[in-house]
mmCIF file of C-alpha atoms in Angstrom:
data_model
loop_
_atom_site.group_PDB
_atom_site.id
_atom_site.type_symbol
_atom_site.label_atom_id
_atom_site.label_comp_id
_atom_site.label_asym_id
_atom_site.label_seq_id
_atom_site.Cartn_x
_atom_site.Cartn_y
_atom_site.Cartn_z
ATOM 1 C CA UNK A 425 22.564 -35.690 -17.666
ATOM 2 C CA UNK A 426 24.608 -34.441 -14.702
ATOM 3 C CA UNK A 427 23.691 -35.509 -11.186
ATOM 4 C CA UNK A 428 25.032 -36.126 -7.692
ATOM 5 C CA UNK A 429 26.261 -39.479 -6.445
ATOM 6 C CA UNK A 430 27.716 -40.670 -3.149
ATOM 7 C CA UNK A 431 31.204 -42.095 -3.628
ATOM 8 C CA UNK A 432 33.669 -43.670 -1.249
ATOM 9 C CA UNK A 433 36.576 -41.286 -0.599
ATOM 10 C CA UNK A 434 39.640 -42.985 -2.061
ATOM 11 C CA UNK A 435 42.524 -40.583 -1.445
ATOM 12 C CA UNK A 436 45.103 -41.522 1.178
ATOM 13 C CA UNK A 437 44.877 -38.176 2.959
ATOM 14 C CA UNK A 438 41.279 -38.843 3.917
ATOM 15 C CA UNK A 439 42.482 -41.488 6.340
ATOM 16 C CA UNK A 440 39.484 -43.764 5.975
ATOM 17 C CA UNK A 441 37.568 -45.839 3.460
ATOM 18 C CA UNK A 442 34.140 -44.579 4.381
ATOM 19 C CA UNK A 443 31.155 -43.088 2.590
ATOM 20 C CA UNK A 444 30.061 -39.541 3.355
ATOM 21 C CA UNK A 445 26.406 -38.707 3.970
ATOM 22 C CA UNK A 446 25.069 -36.738 2.226
ATOM 23 C CA UNK A 447 26.608 -36.191 -1.216
ATOM 24 C CA UNK A 448 29.579 -37.361 -3.251
ATOM 25 C CA UNK A 449 30.945 -36.683 -6.733
ATOM 26 C CA UNK A 450 28.875 -34.908 -9.383
ATOM 27 C CA UNK A 451 28.770 -37.308 -12.316
ATOM 28 C CA UNK A 452 27.554 -37.142 -15.887
ATOM 29 C CA UNK A 453 26.369 -39.795 -18.306
ATOM 30 C CA UNK A 454 25.011 -39.640 -21.844
ATOM 31 C CA UNK A 455 22.740 -41.571 -24.172
ATOM 32 C CA UNK A 456 23.756 -41.317 -27.802
ATOM 33 C CA UNK A 457 21.241 -40.929 -30.615
ATOM 34 C CA UNK A 458 19.887 -44.396 -31.366
ATOM 35 C CA UNK A 459 21.840 -45.971 -28.489
ATOM 36 C CA UNK A 460 20.148 -48.574 -26.292
ATOM 37 C CA UNK A 461 22.226 -48.062 -23.148
ATOM 38 C CA UNK A 462 23.789 -45.191 -21.210
ATOM 39 C CA UNK A 463 27.497 -44.447 -21.274
ATOM 40 C CA UNK A 464 29.434 -45.198 -18.048
ATOM 41 C CA UNK A 465 29.149 -42.171 -15.709
ATOM 42 C CA UNK A 466 32.116 -39.836 -15.412
ATOM 43 C CA UNK A 467 32.884 -37.582 -12.452
ATOM 44 C CA UNK A 468 32.912 -33.891 -13.402
ATOM 45 C CA UNK A 469 33.394 -32.488 -9.891
ATOM 46 C CA UNK A 470 34.909 -34.744 -7.241
ATOM 47 C CA UNK A 471 34.208 -34.619 -3.536
ATOM 48 C CA UNK A 472 37.973 -34.767 -3.001
ATOM 49 C CA UNK A 473 38.139 -31.172 -4.317
ATOM 50 C CA UNK A 474 37.970 -29.205 -1.091
ATOM 51 C CA UNK A 475 37.308 -32.465 0.772
ATOM 52 C CA UNK A 476 33.559 -31.833 0.874
ATOM 53 C CA UNK A 477 30.727 -33.782 -0.801
ATOM 54 C CA UNK A 478 28.908 -32.212 -3.766
ATOM 55 C CA UNK A 479 25.135 -32.511 -4.370
ATOM 56 C CA UNK A 480 22.635 -31.602 -7.092
ATOM 57 C CA UNK A 481 18.853 -31.401 -6.724
ATOM 58 C CA UNK A 482 17.658 -29.516 -9.824
ATOM 59 C CA UNK A 483 18.632 -29.880 -13.457
ATOM 60 C CA UNK A 484 20.906 -27.801 -15.628
ATOM 61 C CA UNK A 485 19.837 -25.158 -18.130
ATOM 62 C CA UNK A 486 21.374 -23.985 -21.402
ATOM 63 C CA UNK A 487 22.263 -20.290 -21.241
ATOM 64 C CA UNK A 488 20.991 -19.203 -24.647
ATOM 65 C CA UNK A 489 23.153 -16.090 -25.068
ATOM 66 C CA UNK A 490 26.480 -17.797 -24.306
ATOM 67 C CA UNK A 491 25.706 -21.426 -25.122
ATOM 68 C CA UNK A 492 26.993 -22.465 -21.688
ATOM 69 C CA UNK A 493 25.495 -25.442 -19.915
ATOM 70 C CA UNK A 494 24.920 -24.342 -16.306
ATOM 71 C CA UNK A 495 24.231 -26.841 -13.514
ATOM 72 C CA UNK A 496 23.391 -25.656 -9.979
ATOM 73 C CA UNK A 497 24.997 -27.618 -7.132
ATOM 74 C CA UNK A 498 26.118 -27.129 -3.559
ATOM 75 C CA UNK A 499 28.833 -28.335 -1.230
ATOM 76 C CA UNK A 500 27.523 -29.685 2.073
ATOM 77 C CA UNK A 501 29.432 -30.470 5.219
ATOM 78 C CA UNK A 502 28.760 -34.181 5.812
ATOM 79 C CA UNK A 503 26.630 -35.228 8.765
ATOM 80 C CA UNK A 504 28.501 -38.478 9.298
ATOM 81 C CA UNK A 505 30.615 -41.128 7.607
ATOM 82 C CA UNK A 506 29.887 -44.834 7.256
ATOM 83 C CA UNK A 507 33.083 -46.863 7.618
ATOM 84 C CA UNK A 508 33.337 -50.531 6.667
ATOM 85 C CA UNK A 509 35.856 -52.845 8.328
ATOM 86 C CA UNK A 510 36.966 -55.295 5.592
ATOM 87 C CA UNK A 511 38.136 -57.854 8.158
ATOM 88 C CA UNK A 512 34.815 -58.119 9.974
ATOM 89 C CA UNK A 513 32.547 -56.873 7.143
ATOM 90 C CA UNK A 514 30.906 -54.606 9.720
ATOM 91 C CA UNK A 515 29.861 -51.009 9.021
ATOM 92 C CA UNK A 516 30.046 -48.363 11.711
ATOM 93 C CA UNK A 517 28.933 -44.739 11.713
ATOM 94 C CA UNK A 518 31.173 -41.847 12.676
ATOM 95 C CA UNK A 519 29.483 -38.511 13.321
ATOM 96 C CA UNK A 520 32.235 -36.217 12.076
ATOM 97 C CA UNK A 521 34.623 -36.176 9.164
ATOM 98 C CA UNK A 522 38.408 -36.504 9.276
ATOM 99 C CA UNK A 523 39.955 -34.302 11.951
ATOM 100 C CA UNK A 524 41.393 -30.985 10.868
ATOM 101 C CA UNK A 525 39.213 -30.620 7.800
ATOM 102 C CA UNK A 526 37.570 -27.214 7.354
ATOM 103 C CA UNK A 527 34.367 -28.048 5.526
ATOM 104 C CA UNK A 528 31.712 -25.414 4.848
ATOM 105 C CA UNK A 529 28.359 -25.614 3.117
ATOM 106 C CA UNK A 530 28.189 -23.335 0.067
ATOM 107 C CA UNK A 531 26.483 -23.097 -3.315
ATOM 108 C CA UNK A 532 27.858 -22.684 -6.843
ATOM 109 C CA UNK A 533 27.257 -23.767 -10.431
ATOM 110 C CA UNK A 534 29.140 -26.061 -12.793
ATOM 111 C CA UNK A 535 29.682 -24.629 -16.278
ATOM 112 C CA UNK A 536 30.450 -26.314 -19.586
ATOM 113 C CA UNK A 537 31.254 -24.228 -22.669
ATOM 114 C CA UNK A 538 31.732 -27.261 -24.952
ATOM 115 C CA UNK A 539 28.420 -29.144 -24.602
ATOM 116 C CA UNK A 540 29.412 -31.223 -21.602
ATOM 117 C CA UNK A 541 32.926 -32.377 -22.502
ATOM 118 C CA UNK A 542 34.619 -30.226 -19.865
ATOM 119 C CA UNK A 543 33.248 -28.592 -16.711
ATOM 120 C CA UNK A 544 34.456 -26.062 -14.176
ATOM 121 C CA UNK A 545 32.887 -24.600 -11.028
ATOM 122 C CA UNK A 546 32.093 -20.911 -10.637
ATOM 123 C CA UNK A 547 35.002 -19.309 -8.824
ATOM 124 C CA UNK A 548 33.605 -17.877 -5.593
ATOM 125 C CA UNK A 549 31.355 -19.965 -3.297
ATOM 126 C CA UNK A 550 27.934 -18.465 -2.540
ATOM 127 C CA UNK A 551 27.423 -18.348 1.235
ATOM 128 C CA UNK A 552 25.153 -16.603 3.737
ATOM 129 C CA UNK A 553 25.174 -16.762 7.524
ATOM 130 C CA UNK A 554 21.726 -15.176 7.558
ATOM 131 C CA UNK A 555 20.294 -17.954 5.401
ATOM 132 C CA UNK A 556 21.744 -20.748 7.540
ATOM 133 C CA UNK A 557 22.573 -22.553 4.336
ATOM 134 C CA UNK A 558 21.976 -22.127 0.595
ATOM 135 C CA UNK A 559 21.109 -25.486 -0.935
ATOM 136 C CA UNK A 560 18.958 -27.201 -3.574
ATOM 137 C CA UNK A 561 19.461 -24.219 -5.875
ATOM 138 C CA UNK A 562 17.387 -23.725 -9.027
ATOM 139 C CA UNK A 563 17.991 -21.248 -11.847
ATOM 140 C CA UNK A 564 16.614 -19.688 -15.050
ATOM 141 C CA UNK A 565 17.849 -17.253 -17.701
ATOM 142 C CA UNK A 566 15.959 -13.952 -17.804
ATOM 143 C CA UNK A 567 14.863 -12.632 -21.198
ATOM 144 C CA UNK A 568 15.407 -8.926 -20.522
ATOM 145 C CA UNK A 569 19.207 -8.960 -20.071
ATOM 146 C CA UNK A 570 20.267 -12.649 -20.348
ATOM 147 C CA UNK A 571 21.205 -12.667 -16.651
ATOM 148 C CA UNK A 572 20.748 -15.808 -14.544
ATOM 149 C CA UNK A 573 18.419 -15.826 -11.540
ATOM 150 C CA UNK A 574 19.064 -18.489 -8.881
ATOM 151 C CA UNK A 575 16.851 -19.319 -5.883
ATOM 152 C CA UNK A 576 17.774 -21.316 -2.778
ATOM 153 C CA UNK A 577 16.274 -23.368 -0.001
ATOM 154 C CA UNK A 578 17.396 -21.910 3.352
ATOM 155 C CA UNK A 579 16.951 -22.264 7.116
ATOM 156 C CA UNK A 580 15.814 -18.644 7.454
ATOM 157 C CA UNK A 581 12.100 -19.247 6.816
ATOM 158 C CA UNK A 582 12.208 -17.746 3.321
ATOM 159 C CA UNK A 583 13.743 -18.329 -0.105
ATOM 160 C CA UNK A 584 16.959 -16.462 -0.998
ATOM 161 C CA UNK A 585 18.044 -15.309 -4.463
ATOM 162 C CA UNK A 586 21.098 -14.067 -6.338
ATOM 163 C CA UNK A 587 22.001 -13.169 -9.931
ATOM 164 C CA UNK A 588 24.806 -13.671 -12.426
ATOM 165 C CA UNK A 589 25.528 -11.277 -15.298
ATOM 166 C CA UNK A 590 28.406 -13.248 -16.835
ATOM 167 C CA UNK A 591 26.822 -16.593 -17.766
ATOM 168 C CA UNK A 592 27.296 -18.085 -14.284
ATOM 169 C CA UNK A 593 30.970 -17.321 -13.631
ATOM 170 C CA UNK A 594 30.255 -14.937 -10.724
ATOM 171 C CA UNK A 595 27.221 -14.220 -8.567
ATOM 172 C CA UNK A 596 25.770 -11.360 -6.550
ATOM 173 C CA UNK A 597 25.326 -11.567 -2.779
ATOM 174 C CA UNK A 598 22.392 -13.818 -1.885
ATOM 175 C CA UNK A 599 19.474 -11.923 -0.365
ATOM 176 C CA UNK A 600 16.117 -12.857 1.089
ATOM 177 C CA UNK A 601 12.933 -12.792 -1.001
ATOM 178 C CA UNK A 602 10.541 -11.562 1.698
ATOM 179 C CA UNK A 603 7.370 -12.639 -0.103
ATOM 180 C CA UNK A 604 8.475 -16.268 -0.604
ATOM 181 C CA UNK A 605 8.007 -17.992 2.762
ATOM 182 C CA UNK A 606 9.543 -21.463 2.883
ATOM 183 C CA UNK A 607 9.854 -24.237 5.465
ATOM 184 C CA UNK A 608 13.466 -25.240 4.678
ATOM 185 C CA UNK A 609 12.435 -27.467 1.776
ATOM 186 C CA UNK A 610 13.274 -27.883 -1.905
ATOM 187 C CA UNK A 611 11.934 -25.482 -4.533
ATOM 188 C CA UNK A 612 12.031 -25.698 -8.335
ATOM 189 C CA UNK A 613 11.749 -22.878 -10.858
ATOM 190 C CA UNK A 614 11.270 -22.889 -14.645
ATOM 191 C CA UNK A 615 10.828 -20.246 -17.328
ATOM 192 C CA UNK A 616 7.767 -20.626 -19.556
ATOM 193 C CA UNK A 617 7.805 -20.037 -23.290
ATOM 194 C CA UNK A 618 6.098 -16.676 -22.783
ATOM 195 C CA UNK A 619 8.794 -15.510 -20.343
ATOM 196 C CA UNK A 620 6.825 -15.942 -17.116
ATOM 197 C CA UNK A 621 8.470 -17.811 -14.257
ATOM 198 C CA UNK A 622 6.897 -20.689 -12.336
ATOM 199 C CA UNK A 623 8.085 -21.743 -8.887
ATOM 200 C CA UNK A 624 6.934 -24.723 -6.814
ATOM 201 C CA UNK A 625 7.563 -25.243 -3.103
ATOM 202 C CA UNK A 626 6.144 -25.230 0.415
ATOM 203 C CA UNK A 627 4.891 -21.783 1.411
ATOM 204 C CA UNK A 628 4.514 -22.030 5.177
ATOM 205 C CA UNK A 629 6.983 -21.316 8.000
ATOM 206 C CA UNK A 630 8.689 -24.234 9.669
ATOM 207 C CA UNK A 631 6.317 -25.218 12.474
ATOM 208 C CA UNK A 632 7.316 -26.136 15.999
ATOM 209 C CA UNK A 633 5.735 -28.851 18.109
ATOM 210 C CA UNK A 634 5.760 -29.426 21.857
ATOM 211 C CA UNK A 635 7.706 -32.517 22.869
ATOM 212 C CA UNK A 636 6.035 -33.515 26.137
ATOM 213 C CA UNK A 637 8.719 -36.003 27.133
ATOM 214 C CA UNK A 638 11.489 -33.383 26.948
ATOM 215 C CA UNK A 639 9.215 -30.396 27.678
ATOM 216 C CA UNK A 640 10.717 -28.392 24.820
ATOM 217 C CA UNK A 641 9.794 -26.979 21.440
ATOM 218 C CA UNK A 642 11.075 -28.966 18.498
ATOM 219 C CA UNK A 643 11.358 -27.733 14.899
ATOM 220 C CA UNK A 644 9.255 -30.095 12.821
ATOM 221 C CA UNK A 645 9.982 -31.338 9.311
ATOM 222 C CA UNK A 646 6.326 -30.968 8.378
ATOM 223 C CA UNK A 647 5.722 -29.838 4.806
ATOM 224 C CA UNK A 648 1.962 -29.795 4.704
ATOM 225 C CA UNK A 649 1.188 -27.269 2.003
ATOM 226 C CA UNK A 650 2.693 -27.072 -1.477
ATOM 227 C CA UNK A 651 1.927 -24.273 -3.905
ATOM 228 C CA UNK A 652 2.965 -22.933 -7.298
ATOM 229 C CA UNK A 653 3.837 -19.238 -7.680
ATOM 230 C CA UNK A 654 4.005 -17.275 -10.930
ATOM 231 C CA UNK A 655 6.070 -14.163 -11.694
ATOM 232 C CA UNK A 656 5.312 -11.866 -14.625
ATOM 233 C CA UNK A 657 8.247 -9.507 -13.956
ATOM 234 C CA UNK A 658 11.243 -11.872 -13.923
ATOM 235 C CA UNK A 659 11.140 -12.650 -10.217
ATOM 236 C CA UNK A 660 10.660 -9.131 -8.868
ATOM 237 C CA UNK A 661 7.216 -10.094 -7.524
ATOM 238 C CA UNK A 662 5.432 -13.411 -7.142
ATOM 239 C CA UNK A 663 1.749 -14.366 -7.010
ATOM 240 C CA UNK A 664 0.344 -17.625 -5.725
ATOM 241 C CA UNK A 665 -1.140 -19.530 -8.665
ATOM 242 C CA UNK A 666 -2.312 -22.855 -7.236
ATOM 243 C CA UNK A 667 -2.245 -25.102 -4.207
ATOM 244 C CA UNK A 668 -1.008 -28.600 -5.048
ATOM 245 C CA UNK A 669 -2.026 -30.650 -2.002
ATOM 246 C CA UNK A 670 -5.695 -29.591 -2.231
ATOM 247 C CA UNK A 671 -7.700 -32.695 -3.128
ATOM 248 C CA UNK A 672 -11.038 -30.911 -3.430
ATOM 249 C CA UNK A 673 -10.773 -30.707 -7.230
ATOM 250 C CA UNK A 674 -9.946 -33.608 -9.481
ATOM 251 C CA UNK A 675 -9.288 -34.007 -13.178
ATOM 252 C CA UNK A 676 -7.901 -36.546 -15.591
ATOM 253 C CA UNK A 677 -4.619 -37.915 -14.304
ATOM 254 C CA UNK A 678 -1.697 -36.701 -16.435
ATOM 255 C CA UNK A 679 -0.472 -40.263 -16.987
ATOM 256 C CA UNK A 680 -3.469 -40.903 -19.216
ATOM 257 C CA UNK A 681 -2.503 -38.396 -21.865
ATOM 258 C CA UNK A 682 1.246 -37.892 -21.508
ATOM 259 C CA UNK A 683 2.826 -40.453 -23.798
ATOM 260 C CA UNK A 684 5.050 -42.878 -21.927
ATOM 261 C CA UNK A 685 4.397 -41.367 -18.499
ATOM 262 C CA UNK A 686 2.299 -43.178 -15.918
ATOM 263 C CA UNK A 687 2.341 -41.927 -12.345
ATOM 264 C CA UNK A 688 0.344 -42.451 -9.199
ATOM 265 C CA UNK A 689 -1.926 -39.716 -7.949
ATOM 266 C CA UNK A 690 -2.807 -36.994 -10.410
ATOM 267 C CA UNK A 691 -5.581 -34.479 -10.337
ATOM 268 C CA UNK A 692 -5.786 -30.756 -10.868
ATOM 269 C CA UNK A 693 -4.456 -28.148 -8.479
ATOM 270 C CA UNK A 694 -6.795 -25.775 -6.718
ATOM 271 C CA UNK A 695 -6.266 -22.073 -7.275
ATOM 272 C CA UNK A 696 -8.411 -21.013 -4.325
ATOM 273 C CA UNK A 697 -6.959 -20.722 -0.791
ATOM 274 C CA UNK A 698 -8.909 -22.690 1.800
ATOM 275 C CA UNK A 699 -9.630 -21.542 5.372
ATOM 276 C CA UNK A 700 -7.341 -24.309 6.635
ATOM 277 C CA UNK A 701 -4.420 -22.585 4.915
ATOM 278 C CA UNK A 702 -4.193 -20.265 7.912
ATOM 279 C CA UNK A 703 -5.754 -21.891 11.006
ATOM 280 C CA UNK A 704 -4.790 -18.934 13.236
ATOM 281 C CA UNK A 705 -5.310 -15.853 11.051
ATOM 282 C CA UNK A 706 -4.224 -12.521 12.449
ATOM 283 C CA UNK A 707 -1.643 -13.988 14.834
ATOM 284 C CA UNK A 708 2.146 -13.913 14.701
ATOM 285 C CA UNK A 709 2.197 -17.701 14.361
ATOM 286 C CA UNK A 710 -0.550 -18.841 11.948
ATOM 287 C CA UNK A 711 0.054 -22.522 12.702
ATOM 288 C CA UNK A 712 -1.237 -24.439 15.684
ATOM 289 C CA UNK A 713 1.341 -25.389 18.307
ATOM 290 C CA UNK A 714 0.600 -29.080 18.653
ATOM 291 C CA UNK A 715 1.577 -31.460 21.409
ATOM 292 C CA UNK A 716 3.958 -34.169 20.278
ATOM 293 C CA UNK A 717 3.670 -37.543 21.916
ATOM 294 C CA UNK A 718 3.459 -41.202 20.937
ATOM 295 C CA UNK A 719 -0.253 -40.881 20.101
ATOM 296 C CA UNK A 720 0.332 -38.081 17.563
ATOM 297 C CA UNK A 721 -1.070 -38.772 14.137
ATOM 298 C CA UNK A 722 1.184 -39.023 11.123
ATOM 299 C CA UNK A 723 1.506 -35.848 9.103
ATOM 300 C CA UNK A 724 1.287 -35.967 5.306
ATOM 301 C CA UNK A 725 4.221 -34.324 3.551
ATOM 302 C CA UNK A 726 4.175 -32.810 0.070
ATOM 303 C CA UNK A 727 7.703 -31.972 -0.996
ATOM 304 C CA UNK A 728 10.559 -32.232 -3.539
ATOM 305 C CA UNK A 729 8.695 -30.685 -6.505
ATOM 306 C CA UNK A 730 9.815 -30.661 -10.147
ATOM 307 C CA UNK A 731 8.012 -28.506 -12.731
ATOM 308 C CA UNK A 732 7.714 -29.020 -16.485
ATOM 309 C CA UNK A 733 5.888 -26.997 -19.133
ATOM 310 C CA UNK A 734 4.094 -29.249 -21.604
ATOM 311 C CA UNK A 735 4.537 -29.010 -25.394
ATOM 312 C CA UNK A 736 2.177 -26.551 -27.038
ATOM 313 C CA UNK A 737 0.144 -29.278 -28.746
ATOM 314 C CA UNK A 738 -0.809 -30.949 -25.456
ATOM 315 C CA UNK A 739 -1.864 -27.839 -23.507
ATOM 316 C CA UNK A 740 -5.532 -28.101 -24.428
ATOM 317 C CA UNK A 741 -5.916 -31.556 -22.938
ATOM 318 C CA UNK A 742 -7.577 -31.399 -19.510
ATOM 319 C CA UNK A 743 -6.566 -27.733 -19.247
ATOM 320 C CA UNK A 744 -3.054 -28.819 -18.376
ATOM 321 C CA UNK A 745 -0.348 -26.372 -19.481
ATOM 322 C CA UNK A 746 2.295 -27.565 -17.017
ATOM 323 C CA UNK A 747 2.786 -30.383 -14.542
ATOM 324 C CA UNK A 748 4.470 -30.651 -11.180
ATOM 325 C CA UNK A 749 5.853 -33.966 -9.932
ATOM 326 C CA UNK A 750 6.373 -34.264 -6.187
ATOM 327 C CA UNK A 751 6.844 -36.743 -3.359
ATOM 328 C CA UNK A 752 4.027 -37.515 -0.950
ATOM 329 C CA UNK A 753 5.179 -39.052 2.327
ATOM 330 C CA UNK A 754 4.076 -39.742 5.870
ATOM 331 C CA UNK A 755 5.986 -38.028 8.676
ATOM 332 C CA UNK A 756 6.023 -39.323 12.252
ATOM 333 C CA UNK A 757 6.155 -36.097 14.262
ATOM 334 C CA UNK A 758 7.775 -37.895 17.188
ATOM 335 C CA UNK A 759 10.680 -39.568 15.417
ATOM 336 C CA UNK A 760 10.742 -37.110 12.468
ATOM 337 C CA UNK A 761 11.129 -40.139 10.174
ATOM 338 C CA UNK A 762 9.350 -40.320 6.826
ATOM 339 C CA UNK A 763 7.779 -43.423 5.299
ATOM 340 C CA UNK A 764 5.427 -44.414 2.499
ATOM 341 C CA UNK A 765 6.990 -42.306 -0.236
ATOM 342 C CA UNK A 766 4.884 -41.933 -3.386
ATOM 343 C CA UNK A 767 5.489 -39.989 -6.601
ATOM 344 C CA UNK A 768 2.520 -37.866 -7.690
ATOM 345 C CA UNK A 769 1.923 -35.610 -10.693
ATOM 346 C CA UNK A 770 -0.559 -32.728 -10.786
ATOM 347 C CA UNK A 771 -1.772 -30.537 -13.664
ATOM 348 C CA UNK A 772 -1.269 -26.775 -13.534
ATOM 349 C CA UNK A 773 -3.552 -24.456 -15.493
ATOM 350 C CA UNK A 774 -1.957 -21.195 -16.593
ATOM 351 C CA UNK A 775 -5.071 -19.492 -17.924
#
């Protein structure tokens, strides 16, 4: 399937032989029926187009009414470039791209009308100054009018959304979804067989911590609470369905009954909010302002979710109608570096 990959810019006008971070070409590979190995990957959208890296975070969908394959992606201004000197075999880091380049972060979709043989990007980039950026987009087709609904991670403290009424070729202006608070972290949305929408992500504002050494407030990368929302009206309203990082309830790990899948972790999500969800209820900032120093404890992160509805025949097992896979990490609040990444899978009950 399609995905993002970091490639070394090869065109002469780039003026260097470095590797951009983050992003690269969007590439596609395939596995034929009965084949034992994947086909060599092919680039379907190069970072040389517009001289900006391309990235994907969520999978494509098939737009049922048109037959189009639609893959969400975004263009992201690179943070830095790694450049290798072939004479010394040394790699150095440059903090900006080639001079004179006008790179901007924007979202779009890639569309294939011939089952993946050819691809083109939607014409107009989706941008928003209010959002800070629109990245890690996820989309579904709505049953009522065959429109596409796309949601975004942003820097604005909430998820943004937009719609397409022409199979992904053009998109409405992105606007905030006030009820979906988010801490600038990845979300993933799917449509269930019954038409309801599921959405997984972190539902708390981005917290700030007090850096004693610099005597300033620092935006933290903490992602301490992950939840699943459900919408019964095609994304007009959302209700919190379950909290994923709650370990108070356990059940059979999904790896024990999903054929071929064995993951660490497991357990069943809690559908009941705990008092610790909101340590400062009734205040403008419901999260404690913590001091940040070298003695600070590591914070556990729950992030990068991916949802999947299980086949109808397996739904009765352990009350598991859907699963969410996510990364569990440790965050050092001083350095803002993450370590100890683990992949976990949790059951979601839809009853």
